Amino acid sequence: MNGAGNTVAEMAAARGVSLAALSRMIGRNEAYLQQFVKRGTPKRLDEAARSRLAAFFAIDEELLGGPPRASELIAVPRIDAIAAAGPGGLVEDDRVVGEERIDPRIARRLGVAPTALSMITARGESMEPLIHDGDALFVDTADRRLSSRPGLFVLRLDGALLVKRVARIGFELHIASDNPAAAPIAPVRADRAEIIGRVVRLARSLR
């Protein structure tokens, strides 16, 4: 039984109403909520069913699997900078120009502290097919750990902000693009670059 299913079952029992009656109330067949509670089918209640049940039980829709209220969303600062998946965007400072509000469960699934998340826009083609021009990069600024195994990081190198695969071998950083057509980058001393953070999520507009 899922969390929302537990809530439905507990609230129905507390109100002394059957799942069949509740199913009819939301305009579904009598077995609808029984299947949701016992079998997890459907996986989620649709918006209309969730809204009617929440109103009937006088509870928040979030308890039935709905999104959290706007006041409970976390704000991710949008940085006025371009992480170039290409030659490199020149950056003088990192100004916050807005924010993206996201469900806190996303941060928990990513294993990221909400206060450590920032969002930066990618430009260029050198990280295709994974990262496309215009993608929003969610960056964990608390995770700057490098190893000999390449990870996906935003870094500042010679005044340019880049998103690349980065590995540390000895005192050198090995920086690589995903696109084989991109110009190679020679290894650089580790003290020449500033690691901004690890890329943990991408967001892409379909327009």
PDB file of N, CA and C in Angstrom, residues 76-77 79 83 106-107 109-120 127 130-131 136-156 161-168 173-174 194-203:
ATOM      1  N   VAL A  76      15.346  27.655  -5.699  1.00  0.00           N
ATOM      2  CA  VAL A  76      16.693  27.421  -6.217  1.00  0.00           C
ATOM      3  C   VAL A  76      17.124  28.682  -6.956  1.00  0.00           C
ATOM      4  N   PRO A  77      18.193  29.354  -6.517  1.00  0.00           N
ATOM      5  CA  PRO A  77      18.603  30.596  -7.183  1.00  0.00           C
ATOM      6  C   PRO A  77      19.070  30.354  -8.608  1.00  0.00           C
ATOM      7  N   ILE A  79      21.383  31.659 -11.426  1.00  0.00           N
ATOM      8  CA  ILE A  79      22.589  32.471 -11.500  1.00  0.00           C
ATOM      9  C   ILE A  79      22.701  33.119 -12.878  1.00  0.00           C
ATOM     10  N   ALA A  83      27.110  28.484 -18.297  1.00  0.00           N
ATOM     11  CA  ALA A  83      28.107  27.428 -18.252  1.00  0.00           C
ATOM     12  C   ALA A  83      28.234  26.891 -19.666  1.00  0.00           C
ATOM     13  N   ILE A 106      12.340  16.488  -4.685  1.00  0.00           N
ATOM     14  CA  ILE A 106      13.351  16.346  -5.732  1.00  0.00           C
ATOM     15  C   ILE A 106      14.744  16.451  -5.122  1.00  0.00           C
ATOM     16  N   ALA A 107      14.938  17.449  -4.268  1.00  0.00           N
ATOM     17  CA  ALA A 107      16.246  17.609  -3.623  1.00  0.00           C
ATOM     18  C   ALA A 107      16.578  16.385  -2.772  1.00  0.00           C
ATOM     19  N   ARG A 109      15.535  13.289  -3.226  1.00  0.00           N
ATOM     20  CA  ARG A 109      15.876  12.163  -4.098  1.00  0.00           C
ATOM     21  C   ARG A 109      17.284  12.311  -4.658  1.00  0.00           C
ATOM     22  N   LEU A 110      17.695  13.555  -4.911  1.00  0.00           N
ATOM     23  CA  LEU A 110      19.034  13.805  -5.442  1.00  0.00           C
ATOM     24  C   LEU A 110      20.108  13.727  -4.361  1.00  0.00           C
ATOM     25  N   GLY A 111      19.685  13.719  -3.099  1.00  0.00           N
ATOM     26  CA  GLY A 111      20.641  13.702  -2.013  1.00  0.00           C
ATOM     27  C   GLY A 111      21.373  15.017  -1.848  1.00  0.00           C
ATOM     28  N   VAL A 112      20.674  16.123  -2.148  1.00  0.00           N
ATOM     29  CA  VAL A 112      21.291  17.452  -2.128  1.00  0.00           C
ATOM     30  C   VAL A 112      20.603  18.318  -1.084  1.00  0.00           C
ATOM     31  N   ALA A 113      21.391  19.048  -0.323  1.00  0.00           N
ATOM     32  CA  ALA A 113      20.812  20.026   0.608  1.00  0.00           C
ATOM     33  C   ALA A 113      20.188  21.152  -0.206  1.00  0.00           C
ATOM     34  N   PRO A 114      18.948  21.528   0.065  1.00  0.00           N
ATOM     35  CA  PRO A 114      18.289  22.578  -0.726  1.00  0.00           C
ATOM     36  C   PRO A 114      19.091  23.864  -0.816  1.00  0.00           C
ATOM     37  N   THR A 115      19.788  24.228   0.243  1.00  0.00           N
ATOM     38  CA  THR A 115      20.556  25.475   0.241  1.00  0.00           C
ATOM     39  C   THR A 115      21.789  25.403  -0.649  1.00  0.00           C
ATOM     40  N   ALA A 116      22.167  24.195  -1.089  1.00  0.00           N
ATOM     41  CA  ALA A 116      23.361  24.042  -1.923  1.00  0.00           C
ATOM     42  C   ALA A 116      23.036  24.040  -3.411  1.00  0.00           C
ATOM     43  N   LEU A 117      21.750  24.054  -3.769  1.00  0.00           N
ATOM     44  CA  LEU A 117      21.373  23.992  -5.183  1.00  0.00           C
ATOM     45  C   LEU A 117      21.407  25.368  -5.838  1.00  0.00           C
ATOM     46  N   SER A 118      21.952  25.418  -7.056  1.00  0.00           N
ATOM     47  CA  SER A 118      21.886  26.607  -7.906  1.00  0.00           C
ATOM     48  C   SER A 118      21.552  26.154  -9.319  1.00  0.00           C
ATOM     49  N   MET A 119      21.038  27.083 -10.120  1.00  0.00           N
ATOM     50  CA  MET A 119      20.680  26.758 -11.495  1.00  0.00           C
ATOM     51  C   MET A 119      21.437  27.671 -12.448  1.00  0.00           C
ATOM     52  N   ILE A 120      22.064  27.079 -13.458  1.00  0.00           N
ATOM     53  CA  ILE A 120      22.845  27.809 -14.445  1.00  0.00           C
ATOM     54  C   ILE A 120      22.430  27.316 -15.823  1.00  0.00           C
ATOM     55  N   MET A 127      28.788  19.334 -25.243  1.00  0.00           N
ATOM     56  CA  MET A 127      28.400  18.269 -24.320  1.00  0.00           C
ATOM     57  C   MET A 127      27.218  17.459 -24.832  1.00  0.00           C
ATOM     58  N   LEU A 130      24.219  14.621 -24.277  1.00  0.00           N
ATOM     59  CA  LEU A 130      23.631  14.712 -22.941  1.00  0.00           C
ATOM     60  C   LEU A 130      23.079  16.100 -22.659  1.00  0.00           C
ATOM     61  N   ILE A 131      23.874  17.130 -22.869  1.00  0.00           N
ATOM     62  CA  ILE A 131      23.488  18.504 -22.558  1.00  0.00           C
ATOM     63  C   ILE A 131      23.346  19.286 -23.850  1.00  0.00           C
ATOM     64  N   ALA A 136      18.848  23.889 -18.598  1.00  0.00           N
ATOM     65  CA  ALA A 136      19.090  24.402 -17.248  1.00  0.00           C
ATOM     66  C   ALA A 136      19.815  23.323 -16.458  1.00  0.00           C
ATOM     67  N   LEU A 137      20.920  23.703 -15.842  1.00  0.00           N
ATOM     68  CA  LEU A 137      21.719  22.780 -15.055  1.00  0.00           C
ATOM     69  C   LEU A 137      21.481  23.049 -13.568  1.00  0.00           C
ATOM     70  N   PHE A 138      21.059  22.036 -12.849  1.00  0.00           N
ATOM     71  CA  PHE A 138      20.942  22.155 -11.397  1.00  0.00           C
ATOM     72  C   PHE A 138      22.256  21.645 -10.805  1.00  0.00           C
ATOM     73  N   VAL A 139      22.909  22.519 -10.059  1.00  0.00           N
ATOM     74  CA  VAL A 139      24.276  22.259  -9.594  1.00  0.00           C
ATOM     75  C   VAL A 139      24.304  22.170  -8.073  1.00  0.00           C
ATOM     76  N   ASP A 140      24.915  21.096  -7.578  1.00  0.00           N
ATOM     77  CA  ASP A 140      25.131  20.947  -6.140  1.00  0.00           C
ATOM     78  C   ASP A 140      26.463  21.613  -5.807  1.00  0.00           C
ATOM     79  N   THR A 141      26.395  22.833  -5.281  1.00  0.00           N
ATOM     80  CA  THR A 141      27.610  23.592  -5.019  1.00  0.00           C
ATOM     81  C   THR A 141      28.364  23.092  -3.790  1.00  0.00           C
ATOM     82  N   ALA A 142      27.761  22.168  -3.040  1.00  0.00           N
ATOM     83  CA  ALA A 142      28.446  21.591  -1.890  1.00  0.00           C
ATOM     84  C   ALA A 142      29.286  20.384  -2.278  1.00  0.00           C
ATOM     85  N   ASP A 143      29.084  19.874  -3.492  1.00  0.00           N
ATOM     86  CA  ASP A 143      29.814  18.680  -3.935  1.00  0.00           C
ATOM     87  C   ASP A 143      30.863  19.088  -4.969  1.00  0.00           C
ATOM     88  N   ARG A 144      32.079  19.227  -4.523  1.00  0.00           N
ATOM     89  CA  ARG A 144      33.186  19.608  -5.412  1.00  0.00           C
ATOM     90  C   ARG A 144      34.277  18.544  -5.414  1.00  0.00           C
ATOM     91  N   ARG A 145      33.894  17.355  -4.985  1.00  0.00           N
ATOM     92  CA  ARG A 145      34.873  16.277  -4.861  1.00  0.00           C
ATOM     93  C   ARG A 145      35.230  15.711  -6.228  1.00  0.00           C
ATOM     94  N   LEU A 146      36.516  15.654  -6.500  1.00  0.00           N
ATOM     95  CA  LEU A 146      37.007  15.097  -7.755  1.00  0.00           C
ATOM     96  C   LEU A 146      37.726  13.787  -7.481  1.00  0.00           C
ATOM     97  N   SER A 147      37.701  12.909  -8.478  1.00  0.00           N
ATOM     98  CA  SER A 147      38.436  11.649  -8.369  1.00  0.00           C
ATOM     99  C   SER A 147      39.018  11.336  -9.741  1.00  0.00           C
ATOM    100  N   SER A 148      39.652  10.187  -9.845  1.00  0.00           N
ATOM    101  CA  SER A 148      40.218   9.785 -11.135  1.00  0.00           C
ATOM    102  C   SER A 148      39.139   9.347 -12.118  1.00  0.00           C
ATOM    103  N   ARG A 149      37.926   9.166 -11.608  1.00  0.00           N
ATOM    104  CA  ARG A 149      36.798   8.813 -12.479  1.00  0.00           C
ATOM    105  C   ARG A 149      36.066  10.097 -12.873  1.00  0.00           C
ATOM    106  N   PRO A 150      35.930  10.386 -14.166  1.00  0.00           N
ATOM    107  CA  PRO A 150      35.323  11.658 -14.575  1.00  0.00           C
ATOM    108  C   PRO A 150      33.900  11.833 -14.057  1.00  0.00           C
ATOM    109  N   GLY A 151      33.615  13.032 -13.572  1.00  0.00           N
ATOM    110  CA  GLY A 151      32.279  13.406 -13.145  1.00  0.00           C
ATOM    111  C   GLY A 151      31.848  14.649 -13.896  1.00  0.00           C
ATOM    112  N   LEU A 152      30.545  14.934 -13.860  1.00  0.00           N
ATOM    113  CA  LEU A 152      29.999  16.076 -14.594  1.00  0.00           C
ATOM    114  C   LEU A 152      29.967  17.292 -13.666  1.00  0.00           C
ATOM    115  N   PHE A 153      30.798  18.283 -13.975  1.00  0.00           N
ATOM    116  CA  PHE A 153      30.954  19.447 -13.107  1.00  0.00           C
ATOM    117  C   PHE A 153      30.835  20.752 -13.881  1.00  0.00           C
ATOM    118  N   VAL A 154      30.452  21.788 -13.151  1.00  0.00           N
ATOM    119  CA  VAL A 154      30.618  23.165 -13.633  1.00  0.00           C
ATOM    120  C   VAL A 154      31.885  23.697 -12.975  1.00  0.00           C
ATOM    121  N   LEU A 155      32.762  24.287 -13.776  1.00  0.00           N
ATOM    122  CA  LEU A 155      34.015  24.816 -13.257  1.00  0.00           C
ATOM    123  C   LEU A 155      34.344  26.136 -13.928  1.00  0.00           C
ATOM    124  N   ARG A 156      35.160  26.916 -13.263  1.00  0.00           N
ATOM    125  CA  ARG A 156      35.660  28.163 -13.832  1.00  0.00           C
ATOM    126  C   ARG A 156      37.129  27.985 -14.154  1.00  0.00           C
ATOM    127  N   LEU A 161      33.370  29.984 -17.592  1.00  0.00           N
ATOM    128  CA  LEU A 161      32.576  28.981 -16.894  1.00  0.00           C
ATOM    129  C   LEU A 161      32.260  27.855 -17.866  1.00  0.00           C
ATOM    130  N   LEU A 162      32.583  26.628 -17.473  1.00  0.00           N
ATOM    131  CA  LEU A 162      32.414  25.465 -18.348  1.00  0.00           C
ATOM    132  C   LEU A 162      31.600  24.394 -17.639  1.00  0.00           C
ATOM    133  N   VAL A 163      30.921  23.577 -18.438  1.00  0.00           N
ATOM    134  CA  VAL A 163      30.352  22.336 -17.918  1.00  0.00           C
ATOM    135  C   VAL A 163      31.029  21.215 -18.689  1.00  0.00           C
ATOM    136  N   LYS A 164      31.732  20.354 -17.971  1.00  0.00           N
ATOM    137  CA  LYS A 164      32.561  19.325 -18.601  1.00  0.00           C
ATOM    138  C   LYS A 164      32.636  18.086 -17.720  1.00  0.00           C
ATOM    139  N   ARG A 165      33.187  17.036 -18.307  1.00  0.00           N
ATOM    140  CA  ARG A 165      33.604  15.871 -17.539  1.00  0.00           C
ATOM    141  C   ARG A 165      34.975  16.200 -16.951  1.00  0.00           C
ATOM    142  N   VAL A 166      35.101  16.057 -15.653  1.00  0.00           N
ATOM    143  CA  VAL A 166      36.357  16.431 -14.997  1.00  0.00           C
ATOM    144  C   VAL A 166      36.842  15.279 -14.117  1.00  0.00           C
ATOM    145  N   ALA A 167      38.127  14.974 -14.248  1.00  0.00           N
ATOM    146  CA  ALA A 167      38.773  13.987 -13.380  1.00  0.00           C
ATOM    147  C   ALA A 167      40.069  14.594 -12.859  1.00  0.00           C
ATOM    148  N   ARG A 168      40.441  14.219 -11.675  1.00  0.00           N
ATOM    149  CA  ARG A 168      41.722  14.665 -11.121  1.00  0.00           C
ATOM    150  C   ARG A 168      42.681  13.493 -11.074  1.00  0.00           C
ATOM    151  N   LEU A 173      44.038  18.356 -13.663  1.00  0.00           N
ATOM    152  CA  LEU A 173      42.645  18.104 -14.006  1.00  0.00           C
ATOM    153  C   LEU A 173      42.572  17.716 -15.467  1.00  0.00           C
ATOM    154  N   HIS A 174      41.864  16.630 -15.734  1.00  0.00           N
ATOM    155  CA  HIS A 174      41.625  16.198 -17.107  1.00  0.00           C
ATOM    156  C   HIS A 174      40.171  16.555 -17.426  1.00  0.00           C
ATOM    157  N   GLU A 194      38.591  26.489 -10.677  1.00  0.00           N
ATOM    158  CA  GLU A 194      37.721  26.515  -9.503  1.00  0.00           C
ATOM    159  C   GLU A 194      36.500  25.645  -9.796  1.00  0.00           C
ATOM    160  N   ILE A 195      36.313  24.615  -9.003  1.00  0.00           N
ATOM    161  CA  ILE A 195      35.152  23.738  -9.181  1.00  0.00           C
ATOM    162  C   ILE A 195      33.948  24.408  -8.529  1.00  0.00           C
ATOM    163  N   ILE A 196      32.902  24.665  -9.315  1.00  0.00           N
ATOM    164  CA  ILE A 196      31.693  25.312  -8.804  1.00  0.00           C
ATOM    165  C   ILE A 196      30.778  24.288  -8.146  1.00  0.00           C
ATOM    166  N   GLY A 197      30.648  23.129  -8.759  1.00  0.00           N
ATOM    167  CA  GLY A 197      29.808  22.090  -8.181  1.00  0.00           C
ATOM    168  C   GLY A 197      29.489  21.012  -9.198  1.00  0.00           C
ATOM    169  N   ARG A 198      28.869  19.961  -8.705  1.00  0.00           N
ATOM    170  CA  ARG A 198      28.502  18.817  -9.553  1.00  0.00           C
ATOM    171  C   ARG A 198      27.107  19.031 -10.138  1.00  0.00           C
ATOM    172  N   VAL A 199      26.952  18.724 -11.422  1.00  0.00           N
ATOM    173  CA  VAL A 199      25.642  18.788 -12.067  1.00  0.00           C
ATOM    174  C   VAL A 199      24.843  17.558 -11.642  1.00  0.00           C
ATOM    175  N   VAL A 200      23.670  17.796 -11.059  1.00  0.00           N
ATOM    176  CA  VAL A 200      22.865  16.687 -10.532  1.00  0.00           C
ATOM    177  C   VAL A 200      21.539  16.515 -11.266  1.00  0.00           C
ATOM    178  N   ARG A 201      21.163  17.509 -12.084  1.00  0.00           N
ATOM    179  CA  ARG A 201      19.877  17.416 -12.769  1.00  0.00           C
ATOM    180  C   ARG A 201      19.875  18.361 -13.963  1.00  0.00           C
ATOM    181  N   LEU A 202      19.200  17.954 -15.033  1.00  0.00           N
ATOM    182  CA  LEU A 202      19.023  18.793 -16.214  1.00  0.00           C
ATOM    183  C   LEU A 202      17.548  19.077 -16.410  1.00  0.00           C
ATOM    184  N   ALA A 203      17.238  20.259 -16.898  1.00  0.00           N
ATOM    185  CA  ALA A 203      15.870  20.597 -17.279  1.00  0.00           C
ATOM    186  C   ALA A 203      15.908  21.169 -18.677  1.00  0.00           C
TER     187      ALA A 203
END
